[in-house]
Amino acid sequence: EYGNYITDITRTWPISGHFTPPQKDLYNAILTTQRKCISLCRASASNSLDRIHQIAEETLKDSLNGLGFDMSGNALETIFPHHLGHYIGLDVHDTPGQSRQAPLRAGQCVTVEPGLYIPDTDRWPAAFRGMGIRIEDSICVQEDHPLVLTTEAVKEVEDIEALSGS
């Protein structure tokens, strides 16, 4: 909280301080998706949060297919059960009446928070079962480029492992 404004941030770190190969693969799929979505948070792109969410779904599906996931049926809805982001401001989920279908405007602040939560069932590849990863940043929409407000919270695999002492 700062100056009566509030937001949230999420980072997922491995308990051991070191990513296993499957953890790293899933984490990087989410990080790649997040980077792509953040780049679209600019007024000149005329994207809405709903459109950016659709792009996140498409990007995650492609990545997960490449990792051996069967993404048929409602697979993505099962493991990505929340919206990509929300408006922020005077409360964590500010402006509930603001439509996620409206194009983002300069000066608005939003979160971009893709996350995957893989159930521990036979429906999913064994190496990924039971994993849950979310990466969330706060973004200020500007005309031609996004301003990431949470850059000081590391999110690169190498940085996380270095801070963890691995």
Tab-separated table of C-alpha atoms in Angstrom:
chain	number	residue	atom	x	y	z
A	1	GLU	CA	0.000	0.000	0.000
A	2	TYR	CA	1.286	3.454	-0.906
A	3	GLY	CA	-0.514	6.805	-0.773
A	4	ASN	CA	-3.871	5.061	-0.285
A	5	TYR	CA	-3.305	2.990	-3.436
A	6	ILE	CA	-2.979	-0.742	-3.172
A	7	THR	CA	-2.140	-3.675	-5.397
A	8	ASP	CA	-0.882	-7.209	-5.193
A	9	ILE	CA	2.029	-9.185	-6.564
A	10	THR	CA	2.769	-12.891	-6.797
A	11	ARG	CA	5.953	-14.843	-7.313
A	12	THR	CA	6.327	-18.600	-7.155
A	13	TRP	CA	9.640	-19.993	-6.002
A	14	PRO	CA	10.598	-23.661	-5.625
A	15	ILE	CA	10.794	-24.782	-2.018
A	16	SER	CA	14.258	-26.247	-2.525
A	17	GLY	CA	15.514	-22.991	-4.058
A	18	HIS	CA	16.275	-24.806	-7.311
A	19	PHE	CA	13.852	-25.519	-10.152
A	20	THR	CA	13.572	-29.123	-11.319
A	21	PRO	CA	13.500	-29.438	-15.123
A	22	PRO	CA	9.673	-29.825	-15.230
A	23	GLN	CA	9.215	-26.890	-12.810
A	24	LYS	CA	11.499	-24.757	-14.975
A	25	ASP	CA	9.610	-25.756	-18.150
A	26	LEU	CA	6.215	-24.872	-16.674
A	27	TYR	CA	7.535	-21.687	-15.058
A	28	ASN	CA	9.077	-20.496	-18.320
A	29	ALA	CA	5.854	-21.220	-20.227
A	30	ILE	CA	4.028	-18.942	-17.790
A	31	LEU	CA	6.777	-16.305	-17.829
A	32	THR	CA	6.789	-16.215	-21.645
A	33	THR	CA	3.013	-15.798	-21.613
A	34	GLN	CA	3.218	-13.046	-19.016
A	35	ARG	CA	5.862	-11.122	-20.962
A	36	LYS	CA	3.772	-11.295	-24.123
A	37	CYS	CA	0.674	-10.086	-22.280
A	38	ILE	CA	2.506	-7.261	-20.517
A	39	SER	CA	3.764	-5.991	-23.873
A	40	LEU	CA	0.134	-5.618	-24.974
A	41	CYS	CA	-0.787	-3.375	-22.016
A	42	ARG	CA	-0.480	-0.099	-23.892
A	43	ALA	CA	-3.217	2.224	-25.063
A	44	SER	CA	-1.930	2.284	-28.655
A	45	ALA	CA	-2.572	-1.469	-28.962
A	46	SER	CA	-6.317	-1.011	-28.256
A	47	ASN	CA	-6.494	-4.292	-26.333
A	48	SER	CA	-8.946	-5.033	-23.554
A	49	LEU	CA	-8.161	-7.226	-20.556
A	50	ASP	CA	-10.476	-9.842	-22.087
A	51	ARG	CA	-8.534	-9.806	-25.378
A	52	ILE	CA	-5.218	-10.079	-23.554
A	53	HIS	CA	-6.695	-12.982	-21.561
A	54	GLN	CA	-7.565	-14.738	-24.842
A	55	ILE	CA	-3.999	-14.246	-26.052
A	56	ALA	CA	-2.724	-15.693	-22.768
A	57	GLU	CA	-4.947	-18.744	-23.255
A	58	GLU	CA	-3.667	-19.268	-26.803
A	59	THR	CA	-0.034	-18.863	-25.734
A	60	LEU	CA	-0.395	-21.193	-22.743
A	61	LYS	CA	-2.158	-23.831	-24.847
A	62	ASP	CA	0.653	-23.817	-27.405
A	63	SER	CA	3.316	-24.059	-24.695
A	64	LEU	CA	1.502	-26.826	-22.840
A	65	ASN	CA	0.988	-28.840	-26.019
A	66	GLY	CA	4.757	-28.601	-26.519
A	67	LEU	CA	5.294	-29.978	-23.004
A	68	GLY	CA	3.118	-33.030	-23.702
A	69	PHE	CA	-0.172	-31.849	-22.224
A	70	ASP	CA	-3.439	-32.971	-23.835
A	71	MET	CA	-5.245	-29.659	-24.121
A	72	SER	CA	-8.500	-31.020	-25.520
A	73	GLY	CA	-11.900	-30.249	-24.038
A	74	ASN	CA	-11.907	-27.966	-21.015
A	75	ALA	CA	-8.288	-28.712	-20.081
A	76	LEU	CA	-7.179	-25.096	-20.013
A	77	GLU	CA	-10.175	-23.950	-17.940
A	78	THR	CA	-9.296	-26.638	-15.404
A	79	ILE	CA	-5.686	-25.572	-14.923
A	80	PHE	CA	-6.033	-21.809	-15.640
A	81	PRO	CA	-9.275	-21.134	-13.735
A	82	HIS	CA	-8.956	-17.365	-13.259
A	83	HIS	CA	-8.825	-14.296	-15.439
A	84	LEU	CA	-5.433	-13.016	-16.530
A	85	GLY	CA	-5.792	-9.763	-14.638
A	86	HIS	CA	-7.853	-7.074	-12.989
A	87	TYR	CA	-7.865	-3.326	-12.486
A	88	ILE	CA	-6.073	-1.956	-9.445
A	89	GLY	CA	-6.181	1.344	-7.607
A	90	LEU	CA	-7.742	2.281	-4.294
A	91	ASP	CA	-8.381	-1.391	-3.578
A	92	VAL	CA	-6.749	-4.607	-4.764
A	93	HIS	CA	-9.674	-5.298	-7.103
A	94	ASP	CA	-10.561	-1.684	-7.831
A	95	THR	CA	-13.358	-0.547	-10.144
A	96	PRO	CA	-15.487	-3.704	-10.256
A	97	GLY	CA	-17.871	-1.878	-12.611
A	98	GLN	CA	-15.118	-1.305	-15.189
A	99	SER	CA	-15.632	-3.708	-18.087
A	100	ARG	CA	-12.791	-6.033	-18.996
A	101	GLN	CA	-14.045	-5.692	-22.587
A	102	ALA	CA	-13.167	-1.984	-22.831
A	103	PRO	CA	-9.835	-1.100	-24.461
A	104	LEU	CA	-7.146	-0.218	-21.949
A	105	ARG	CA	-6.491	3.518	-21.608
A	106	ALA	CA	-3.353	5.373	-20.626
A	107	GLY	CA	-3.223	5.866	-16.865
A	108	GLN	CA	-5.138	2.722	-15.966
A	109	CYS	CA	-3.363	0.197	-13.778
A	110	VAL	CA	-3.916	-3.541	-14.067
A	111	THR	CA	-2.387	-6.807	-12.997
A	112	VAL	CA	-1.087	-9.435	-15.402
A	113	GLU	CA	-1.053	-12.761	-13.592
A	114	PRO	CA	-1.067	-15.965	-15.600
A	115	GLY	CA	-1.005	-19.067	-13.452
A	116	LEU	CA	-1.330	-22.803	-13.894
A	117	TYR	CA	-2.438	-25.290	-11.240
A	118	ILE	CA	-1.973	-28.910	-12.296
A	119	PRO	CA	-4.115	-31.429	-10.406
A	120	ASP	CA	-2.437	-34.573	-9.128
A	121	THR	CA	-4.477	-36.893	-11.361
A	122	ASP	CA	-3.809	-39.182	-14.311
A	123	ARG	CA	-5.324	-36.603	-16.687
A	124	TRP	CA	-2.042	-34.640	-16.613
A	125	PRO	CA	1.584	-35.494	-17.449
A	126	ALA	CA	3.169	-37.161	-14.418
A	127	ALA	CA	6.141	-34.787	-14.220
A	128	PHE	CA	3.846	-31.765	-13.733
A	129	ARG	CA	1.213	-33.167	-11.386
A	130	GLY	CA	0.638	-31.182	-8.219
A	131	MET	CA	2.441	-28.044	-9.443
A	132	GLY	CA	1.007	-24.586	-9.052
A	133	ILE	CA	2.756	-21.540	-10.491
A	134	ARG	CA	1.626	-17.924	-10.829
A	135	ILE	CA	3.616	-14.854	-11.820
A	136	GLU	CA	1.892	-11.517	-11.203
A	137	ASP	CA	2.987	-7.968	-11.875
A	138	SER	CA	1.292	-4.590	-11.617
A	139	ILE	CA	1.258	-2.557	-14.815
A	140	CYS	CA	0.495	1.079	-15.545
A	141	VAL	CA	-0.872	1.410	-19.062
A	142	GLN	CA	0.824	4.158	-21.039
A	143	GLU	CA	0.245	5.251	-24.626
A	144	ASP	CA	3.047	3.328	-26.343
A	145	HIS	CA	4.561	1.042	-23.721
A	146	PRO	CA	3.613	-0.531	-20.407
A	147	LEU	CA	5.198	0.624	-17.173
A	148	VAL	CA	5.865	-2.359	-14.920
A	149	LEU	CA	5.502	-1.159	-11.347
A	150	THR	CA	6.860	-4.341	-9.768
A	151	THR	CA	10.199	-4.713	-11.551
A	152	GLU	CA	12.171	-5.017	-8.320
A	153	ALA	CA	10.604	-8.394	-7.517
A	154	VAL	CA	12.784	-10.868	-9.388
A	155	LYS	CA	11.119	-13.422	-11.614
A	156	GLU	CA	13.848	-14.868	-13.854
A	157	VAL	CA	14.742	-18.477	-13.019
A	158	GLU	CA	18.437	-17.607	-12.677
A	159	ASP	CA	17.710	-14.673	-10.350
A	160	ILE	CA	15.379	-16.701	-8.142
A	161	GLU	CA	17.923	-19.493	-7.817
A	162	ALA	CA	20.722	-17.005	-7.084
A	163	LEU	CA	18.684	-15.321	-4.334
A	164	SER	CA	17.817	-18.723	-2.890
A	165	GLY	CA	21.484	-19.596	-2.673
A	166	SER	CA	21.266	-22.587	-5.006
